[in-house]
């Protein structure tokens, strides 16, 4: 029999404990051993829970319990779980975690500490989709060209409802929280940080890139307006929060941002809490992984997959290699990213304004692909919407600053990136 201790019996922890009981027969058949939860850690022992396991508010009880074989970390945060996972590994216990924030900051140290002790994290990225296993093992023969996808269920759920049903931002965020999709602090979801944590994990497995969230371009979905949505529809795009990793030769681009993508692309059709990630390998070509990206049971499914793998004795280095992967490959500075852009600005509605704007963009070498003018409620002010051909991020940022200093431009300029 294998005994589990769960650090954090919330949305995911409760589902793990329940599935291990409800599906005990198939899980035992697949693992080859019976798996039981011995104990769990929570903050508030007075809260009502939907599971019947021994609970404590003292994590050390689990970490130091000689009967516990596998510690499952599902509490969230960064430094506290780091110190607990470290101690558990030092005590010789295998660890499973769904905590992407922890891994975004400490994955390389944890790989060192773990050594040959299994430390698994399938649930950390894209919920129930086995994307970590695919990258660590399934695509091991390949150099990875690109990884691109929807990696945050909360944002995709919100964008789908906002775009298809005109739902209000605050109400739909509350719904995502009630459904157990959002992080304890939902600004991690809507600000793009959660997706960046996942992207960094995938980039470590694929490229060996050792970057932190602070090093990469991260933008969220907070500033998208119904005007952007309408423009996107009119020009054949969907808006999705994407995580993108691309080996562009001189380095690896890593970025998370709201993105306009062609309506006919497969990722554009991924709605609600579903996630989808495409990985292009140099030998396999394009592969795609699709499934629920958040929620108790979907995430617990991935957690239990790791537990079963550990019980079976399957392991290997945490990130899928010991050292020397893609040697010399570096993170590309964000200023050097090259892509297409969408711009939305409010301007004086009078002659010469359009020429002034396009000439300013021209000064930065930015060429316009398409343009639309829309009236506003003020007869003297118009909305201008542009898409550009490919240009460098630094040029676009400089051009926006310069445009915002023009007298004919009102307020700040909204920008979104386009990927085709
Ligand atoms: P949650 O519902 O907030 O549950 C967290 C659990 O940890 C609660 O039981 C909480 O205790 C306990 N806890 C938190 N801090 C603690 C502390 N300092 N000491 C003792 N117990 C503590 O969170 P969740 O949604 O299950 O997420 C758990 C982890 O999985 C996070 O790292 C999250 O990013 C990750 N994850 C979540 C999902 C998802 O869809 N929800 C998907 C993938 C990954 P109380 O119950 O007493 O407050
Ligand atoms: N808050 C995360 C999301 C949970 O919405 O995708 C799954 O990692």
Coordinates of C-alpha atoms and ligand atoms in Angstrom, one line a residue:
X1 CA 0.0 0.0 0.0
X2 CA 1.2 3.5 -0.8
X3 CA 0.4 6.3 1.6
X4 CA -0.2 9.9 0.5
X5 CA -0.1 13.2 2.5
X6 CA -1.8 16.2 0.9
X7 CA -0.6 19.7 1.6
X8 CA -3.7 21.8 0.9
X9 CA -7.1 20.2 0.7
X10 CA -9.0 22.9 -1.3
X11 CA -10.5 22.7 -4.8
X12 CA -7.8 20.3 -6.2
X13 CA -6.9 18.6 -2.9
X14 CA -10.5 17.6 -2.2
X15 CA -10.9 16.2 -5.7
X16 CA -7.7 14.2 -5.4
X17 CA -8.8 12.6 -2.1
X18 CA -12.3 11.9 -3.6
X19 CA -11.1 10.4 -6.9
X20 CA -8.6 8.1 -5.0
X21 CA -11.6 6.7 -3.2
X22 CA -14.2 6.7 -6.0
X23 CA -11.9 5.3 -8.7
X24 CA -9.8 3.2 -6.4
X25 CA -10.3 0.0 -8.5
X26 CA -8.9 1.3 -11.8
X27 CA -6.2 3.3 -10.0
X28 CA -5.0 0.3 -8.1
X29 CA -5.1 -1.9 -11.3
X30 CA -3.0 0.7 -13.2
X31 CA -0.6 1.5 -10.4
X32 CA -0.2 -2.1 -9.2
X33 CA -0.7 -1.0 -5.6
X34 CA -3.4 0.4 -3.4
X35 CA -3.1 4.1 -2.9
X36 CA -4.6 5.8 0.2
X37 CA -4.6 9.3 1.6
X38 CA -3.3 9.2 5.1
X39 CA -3.6 12.8 6.0
X40 CA -4.1 16.4 4.7
X41 CA -3.0 19.9 5.8
X42 CA -5.3 22.9 5.8
X43 CA -5.2 26.4 7.2
X44 CA -8.6 26.4 8.8
X45 CA -9.6 23.2 10.6
X46 CA -13.1 24.5 11.4
X47 CA -14.1 24.8 7.7
X48 CA -16.5 22.1 6.4
X49 CA -14.9 19.7 4.0
X50 CA -16.3 17.2 1.5
X51 CA -13.8 14.5 2.3
X52 CA -13.3 12.1 5.2
X53 CA -9.5 12.2 5.9
X54 CA -7.5 13.1 8.9
X55 CA -6.7 16.8 8.8
X56 CA -4.1 18.9 10.6
X57 CA -2.9 22.5 10.3
X58 CA 0.7 21.5 10.9
X59 CA 2.5 20.6 7.6
X60 CA 5.5 19.3 9.4
X61 CA 3.3 16.4 10.6
X62 CA 3.1 15.2 7.0
X63 CA 6.6 16.0 5.9
X64 CA 8.1 14.1 8.8
X65 CA 5.6 11.2 8.9
X66 CA 7.7 8.1 8.2
X67 CA 4.6 6.3 6.9
X68 CA 4.0 8.8 4.1
X69 CA 5.6 7.8 0.8
X70 CA 4.3 10.6 -1.5
X71 CA 3.7 14.3 -0.5
X72 CA 1.2 16.0 -2.8
X73 CA 1.6 19.9 -2.6
X74 CA -1.7 21.6 -3.5
X75 CA -1.6 24.7 -1.3
X76 CA -0.4 27.4 -3.6
X77 CA 2.1 30.2 -3.0
X78 CA 5.9 30.2 -3.6
X79 CA 8.2 30.3 -0.6
X80 CA 6.2 28.3 1.9
X81 CA 5.6 25.4 -0.4
X82 CA 9.2 25.6 -1.6
X83 CA 10.5 25.1 1.9
X84 CA 8.0 22.2 2.5
X85 CA 8.7 20.5 -0.8
X86 CA 12.5 20.8 -0.1
X87 CA 12.1 19.2 3.3
X88 CA 9.9 16.4 1.9
X89 CA 12.5 15.6 -0.7
X90 CA 15.3 15.8 1.8
X91 CA 13.3 13.3 3.9
X92 CA 13.3 11.0 0.9
X93 CA 9.6 11.4 0.0
X94 CA 8.5 11.6 -3.6
X95 CA 6.6 14.8 -4.4
X96 CA 3.7 15.7 -6.7
X97 CA 2.8 19.3 -7.2
X98 CA 0.3 21.3 -9.2
X99 CA 1.9 24.6 -8.2
X100 CA 3.2 26.4 -11.3
X101 CA 4.1 29.6 -9.3
X102 CA 6.5 27.5 -7.2
X103 CA 8.0 25.9 -10.3
X104 CA 8.3 29.3 -12.2
X105 CA 10.7 30.4 -9.4
X106 CA 12.3 27.3 -8.1
X107 CA 12.2 24.5 -10.7
X108 CA 16.0 24.3 -11.3
X109 CA 16.8 24.3 -7.5
X110 CA 14.1 21.7 -6.9
X111 CA 15.5 19.5 -9.7
X112 CA 18.9 19.6 -8.0
X113 CA 17.4 18.9 -4.6
X114 CA 15.3 16.0 -5.9
X115 CA 18.1 14.2 -7.6
X116 CA 16.8 10.7 -8.2
X117 CA 13.7 11.2 -6.0
X118 CA 10.6 11.7 -8.2
X119 CA 9.2 15.2 -8.3
X120 CA 6.3 15.3 -10.8
X121 CA 4.2 18.3 -11.8
X122 CA 1.8 17.3 -14.7
X123 CA -1.1 19.3 -13.2
X124 CA 1.0 22.5 -13.1
X125 CA 0.4 23.3 -16.7
X126 CA -2.8 23.2 -18.7
X127 CA -4.8 21.3 -16.0
X128 CA -5.9 17.9 -17.2
X129 CA -3.9 17.9 -20.4
X130 CA -0.8 15.6 -20.3
X131 CA 1.4 18.3 -21.9
X132 CA 4.4 17.8 -19.5
X133 CA 4.5 14.1 -20.2
X134 CA 4.3 14.9 -24.0
X135 CA 7.2 17.3 -23.8
X136 CA 9.4 15.3 -21.3
X137 CA 8.9 12.0 -23.0
X138 CA 6.6 11.9 -26.0
X139 CA 8.6 14.4 -28.0
X140 CA 12.1 13.6 -26.6
X141 CA 13.5 12.9 -30.1
X142 CA 12.8 16.4 -31.3
X143 CA 14.3 19.9 -31.2
X144 CA 11.3 22.0 -30.3
X145 CA 10.6 24.8 -32.8
X146 CA 7.5 26.4 -31.1
X147 CA 5.1 25.9 -28.3
X148 CA 2.0 28.1 -28.5
X149 CA -1.4 27.9 -26.8
X150 CA -4.1 28.8 -24.4
X151 CA -2.7 28.0 -21.0
X152 CA -5.1 29.7 -18.6
X153 CA -8.7 28.3 -18.2
X154 CA -10.0 31.4 -16.3
X155 CA -9.0 33.8 -19.1
X156 CA -10.3 31.6 -21.8
X157 CA -13.6 31.1 -20.0
X158 CA -13.9 34.9 -19.5
X159 CA -12.9 35.8 -23.0
X160 CA -15.4 33.3 -24.5
X161 CA -18.2 34.7 -22.4
X162 CA -17.3 38.3 -23.0
X163 CA -16.9 37.8 -26.8
X164 CA -19.8 35.4 -27.4
X165 CA -22.3 36.7 -24.9
X166 CA -21.2 40.2 -24.1
X167 CA -20.8 39.2 -20.4
X168 CA -19.4 41.8 -18.0
X169 CA -15.8 41.4 -16.9
X170 CA -16.4 41.4 -13.1
X171 CA -19.4 39.1 -13.2
X172 CA -17.7 36.6 -15.3
X173 CA -14.5 36.6 -13.2
X174 CA -16.7 35.9 -10.1
X175 CA -18.2 33.0 -12.0
X176 CA -14.8 31.6 -12.8
X177 CA -13.8 31.9 -9.2
X178 CA -17.0 30.1 -8.0
X179 CA -16.2 27.2 -10.5
X180 CA -12.8 26.7 -8.9
X181 CA -10.9 27.8 -12.0
X182 CA -9.2 31.0 -10.7
X183 CA -6.1 31.3 -8.6
X184 CA -6.5 32.4 -4.9
X185 CA -5.5 35.8 -6.2
X186 CA -7.2 36.1 -9.6
X187 CA -5.0 38.9 -10.8
X188 CA -2.5 36.1 -11.5
X189 CA -5.0 34.8 -14.1
X190 CA -6.2 38.0 -15.7
X191 CA -2.8 39.6 -15.6
X192 CA -1.2 36.8 -17.6
X193 CA 1.1 35.8 -14.7
X194 CA -0.3 32.3 -14.3
X195 CA 0.1 31.6 -18.0
X196 CA 3.7 32.9 -17.8
X197 CA 4.5 30.4 -15.0
X198 CA 3.2 27.6 -17.2
X199 CA 5.1 28.9 -20.2
X200 CA 8.4 29.0 -18.2
X201 CA 7.9 25.4 -17.1
X202 CA 7.3 24.3 -20.7
X203 CA 10.3 26.3 -21.9
X204 CA 12.5 24.7 -19.4
X205 CA 11.6 21.2 -20.6
X206 CA 11.8 22.1 -24.3
X207 CA 14.8 24.5 -24.3
X208 CA 16.5 24.4 -20.9
X209 CA 15.8 28.1 -20.6
X210 CA 16.3 29.3 -17.0
X211 CA 14.2 32.5 -16.9
X212 CA 11.9 34.0 -14.3
X213 CA 8.5 35.7 -14.9
X214 CA 10.2 39.1 -14.5
X215 CA 12.4 38.4 -17.5
X216 CA 9.6 37.9 -20.1
X217 CA 6.9 39.8 -21.8
X218 CA 3.6 39.4 -19.8
X219 CA 0.3 41.2 -20.5
X220 CA -3.2 40.1 -19.4
X221 CA -6.7 40.6 -20.7
X222 CA -7.7 43.5 -18.4
X223 CA -7.7 46.2 -21.1
X224 CA -9.6 44.5 -23.9
X225 CA -12.7 46.5 -24.9
X226 CA -15.8 45.7 -26.9
X227 CA -14.3 47.9 -29.7
X228 CA -11.3 45.5 -29.9
X229 CA -13.7 42.5 -30.0
X230 CA -15.8 44.1 -32.8
X231 CA -12.7 45.0 -34.8
X232 CA -11.3 41.5 -34.4
X233 CA -14.5 39.9 -35.6
X234 CA -14.7 42.3 -38.6
X235 CA -11.2 41.4 -39.7
X236 CA -11.5 37.7 -39.2
X237 CA -9.7 37.3 -35.8
X238 CA -10.5 35.7 -32.4
X239 CA -8.9 37.2 -29.3
X240 CA -7.1 34.6 -27.0
X241 CA -4.6 34.9 -24.2
X242 CA -1.7 32.9 -25.6
X243 CA 1.6 31.7 -24.2
X244 CA 4.2 31.6 -26.9
X245 CA 7.7 30.1 -27.0
X246 CA 9.6 30.2 -30.3
X247 CA 13.1 29.3 -31.2
X248 CA 13.9 32.0 -33.6
X249 CA 17.5 31.1 -34.1
X250 CA 19.1 34.0 -32.2
X251 CA 17.2 33.0 -29.1
X252 CA 13.9 31.8 -27.7
X253 CA 11.0 34.3 -27.6
X254 CA 8.9 33.8 -24.5
X255 CA 5.7 35.9 -24.2
X256 CA 2.2 35.9 -22.8
X257 CA -0.4 38.4 -24.1
X258 CA -3.8 38.8 -25.5
X259 CA -3.5 37.9 -29.2
X260 CA -5.6 38.2 -32.3
X261 CA -5.5 34.9 -34.2
X262 CA -7.2 33.9 -37.4
X263 CA -10.8 32.7 -36.8
X264 CA -10.1 29.6 -38.9
X265 CA -7.1 28.4 -36.8
X266 CA -7.8 25.4 -34.5
X267 CA -6.8 27.4 -31.3
X268 CA -9.3 30.1 -32.2
X269 CA -12.1 27.5 -31.8
X270 CA -11.0 26.5 -28.2
X271 CA -13.7 28.0 -25.9
X272 CA -14.6 28.1 -22.2
X273 CA -12.3 26.6 -19.6
X274 CA -10.6 24.4 -22.3
X275 CA -6.9 24.8 -23.0
X276 CA -5.0 23.8 -26.1
X277 CA -1.3 23.8 -26.8
X278 CA 0.4 23.1 -30.1
X279 CA 4.0 22.0 -30.1
X280 CA 6.0 21.9 -33.3
X281 CA 9.0 19.5 -33.2
X282 CA 11.7 19.4 -35.9
X283 CA 10.9 15.7 -36.7
X284 CA 7.3 15.1 -35.6
X285 CA 5.9 18.3 -37.1
X286 CA 2.9 20.0 -35.5
X287 CA 1.2 18.2 -32.6
X288 CA -1.8 19.6 -30.5
X289 CA -3.0 18.9 -27.0
X290 CA -6.5 19.8 -25.9
X291 CA -8.6 19.5 -22.8
X292 CA -9.9 21.2 -19.6
X293 CA -7.3 23.6 -18.3
X294 CA -8.7 24.2 -14.8
X295 CA -11.1 22.9 -12.2
X296 CA -10.9 20.4 -9.3
X297 CA -11.4 17.0 -11.0
X298 CA -9.5 17.8 -14.3
X299 CA -6.5 18.9 -12.3
X300 CA -6.8 16.1 -9.8
X301 CA -6.8 13.7 -12.8
X302 CA -3.3 14.9 -13.7
X303 CA -2.1 14.8 -10.1
X304 CA -3.2 11.2 -9.8
X305 CA -1.5 10.4 -13.1
X306 CA 1.8 11.5 -11.5
X307 CA 1.1 9.5 -8.4
X308 CA 0.5 6.4 -10.5
X309 CA 3.6 7.0 -12.5
X310 CA 5.7 7.2 -9.2
X311 CA 4.1 4.1 -7.8
X312 CA 4.9 2.2 -11.0
X313 CA 8.5 3.3 -10.7
X314 CA 8.6 5.5 -13.8
X315 CA 10.7 8.5 -13.3
X316 CA 13.7 10.3 -14.8
X317 CA 15.1 13.8 -14.3
X318 CA 12.4 16.3 -13.2
X319 CA 12.8 18.5 -16.3
X320 CA 13.5 15.5 -18.6
X321 CA 17.3 15.9 -18.9
X322 CA 20.2 16.3 -16.5
X323 CA 22.2 19.0 -18.2
X324 CA 23.3 20.2 -21.5
X325 CA 20.0 20.5 -23.3
X326 CA 20.1 22.9 -26.4
X327 CA 23.4 24.3 -25.1
X328 CA 23.9 28.0 -25.8
X329 CA 20.2 28.7 -26.4
X330 CA 19.3 31.9 -24.6
X331 CA 16.1 33.9 -23.9
X332 CA 15.6 36.5 -26.6
X333 CA 15.3 40.0 -25.0
X334 CA 11.7 41.0 -25.2
X335 CA 12.5 44.2 -27.2
X336 CA 13.7 42.0 -30.1
X337 CA 10.4 40.1 -30.5
X338 CA 9.0 40.5 -34.0
X339 CA 5.3 40.2 -34.7
X340 CA 2.3 42.0 -36.2
X341 CA 0.3 44.6 -34.2
X342 CA -3.1 46.0 -33.8
X343 CA -3.5 49.6 -32.6
X344 CA -6.5 51.5 -31.3
X345 CA -6.4 55.2 -30.8
X346 CA -8.7 58.2 -30.5
X347 CA -7.9 61.2 -32.6
X348 CA -9.2 64.6 -33.7
X349 CA -11.6 63.9 -36.6
X350 CA -10.2 66.5 -39.0
X351 CA -8.2 66.6 -42.2
X352 CA -4.4 65.8 -42.0
X353 CA -4.7 63.6 -38.9
X354 CA -4.5 60.3 -40.6
X355 CA -1.5 61.5 -42.6
X356 CA 0.2 62.6 -39.4
X357 CA -0.3 59.2 -37.8
X358 CA 0.8 57.1 -40.7
X359 CA 3.8 59.4 -41.2
X360 CA 4.8 59.0 -37.6
X361 CA 4.5 55.2 -37.9
X362 CA 6.6 55.4 -41.0
X363 CA 9.4 57.2 -39.1
X364 CA 9.8 54.0 -37.0
X365 CA 9.7 51.8 -40.1
X366 CA 6.3 50.5 -39.3
X367 CA 4.1 49.6 -42.3
X368 CA 0.3 49.5 -42.1
X369 CA -1.6 46.4 -43.2
X370 CA -5.2 47.6 -42.7
X371 CA -7.0 50.5 -41.3
X372 CA -10.6 51.3 -40.1
X373 CA -12.1 54.5 -38.8
X374 CA -15.1 54.5 -36.5
X375 CA -17.1 57.5 -35.1
X376 CA -17.4 58.0 -31.4
X377 CA -20.1 59.7 -29.3
X378 CA -18.2 62.9 -29.7
X379 CA -18.5 64.3 -33.3
X380 CA -15.0 65.8 -33.1
X381 CA -13.3 62.6 -32.1
X382 CA -12.8 59.4 -34.2
X383 CA -11.4 56.0 -33.4
X384 CA -8.7 54.7 -35.6
X385 CA -7.9 51.0 -35.7
X386 CA -4.8 49.7 -37.5
X387 CA -3.1 46.4 -38.1
X388 CA 0.6 46.6 -39.1
X389 CA 3.0 44.3 -40.9
X390 CA 5.7 42.6 -38.8
X391 CA 7.8 44.9 -36.8
X392 CA 10.1 44.8 -33.8
X393 CA 8.6 45.2 -30.3
X394 CA 11.0 48.0 -29.4
X395 CA 10.1 50.0 -32.5
X396 CA 6.4 49.6 -31.8
X397 CA 6.8 50.7 -28.2
X398 CA 8.8 53.8 -29.3
X399 CA 6.2 54.6 -32.0
X400 CA 3.3 54.4 -29.5
X401 CA 5.2 56.8 -27.1
X402 CA 5.8 59.2 -30.0
X403 CA 2.2 59.0 -31.2
X404 CA 0.9 59.7 -27.7
X405 CA 2.7 63.0 -27.7
X406 CA 0.9 64.3 -30.8
X407 CA -1.8 66.9 -30.0
X408 CA -4.3 65.2 -32.3
X409 CA -4.1 61.9 -30.3
X410 CA -6.3 61.7 -27.2
X411 CA -5.5 59.4 -24.2
X412 CA -3.4 56.3 -24.4
X413 CA -3.1 54.0 -27.3
X414 CA -4.3 50.4 -27.0
X415 CA -2.1 47.7 -28.6
X416 CA -2.6 44.0 -29.2
X417 CA -0.3 41.5 -31.0
X418 CA -1.4 39.4 -33.9
X419 CA -0.1 35.9 -34.7
X420 CA -1.0 34.2 -38.0
Ligands
LIG1 P1 -7.5 26.4 -3.0 O1 -8.8 25.9 -3.3 O2 -7.3 27.7 -2.5 O3 -6.9 25.3 -1.9 C1 -5.7 25.6 -1.2 C2 -5.6 24.7 0.0 O4 -4.4 24.8 0.7 C3 -6.7 24.9 1.1 O5 -7.2 23.7 1.7 C4 -6.0 25.8 2.1 O6 -6.5 25.7 3.4 C5 -4.6 25.2 2.1 N1 -3.6 26.1 2.4 C6 -3.2 27.2 1.8 N2 -2.2 27.8 2.5 C7 -1.9 27.1 3.5 C8 -1.0 27.1 4.6 N3 -0.1 28.2 4.7 N4 -1.0 26.2 5.5 C9 -1.8 25.1 5.4 N5 -2.8 25.0 4.4 C10 -2.8 25.9 3.5 O7 -6.5 26.2 -4.2 P2 -6.6 25.1 -5.4 O8 -7.5 25.8 -6.5 O9 -7.0 23.8 -4.9 O10 -5.1 25.2 -6.0 C11 -4.1 24.5 -5.3 C12 -2.8 24.5 -6.1 O11 -3.1 23.9 -7.4 C13 -2.3 25.9 -6.5 O12 -0.9 25.9 -6.5 C14 -2.9 26.2 -7.8 O13 -2.2 27.1 -8.6 C15 -2.8 24.8 -8.4 N6 -3.8 24.5 -9.5 C16 -5.1 24.8 -9.4 C17 -5.9 24.5 -10.4 C18 -7.4 24.8 -10.3 O14 -8.1 24.6 -11.3 N7 -7.9 25.1 -9.2 C19 -5.4 23.9 -11.6 C20 -4.1 23.6 -11.7 C21 -3.2 23.9 -10.6 P3 -8.0 26.2 3.8 O15 -8.9 25.3 3.0 O16 -8.1 26.0 5.2 O17 -8.0 27.6 3.3
LIG2 N1 -6.1 29.4 -12.5 C1 -5.6 28.4 -13.4 C2 -6.4 28.6 -14.7 C3 -5.8 27.1 -12.9 O1 -7.4 29.2 -14.7 O2 -5.9 28.1 -15.7 C4 -5.2 26.0 -13.8 O3 -3.8 26.1 -13.8

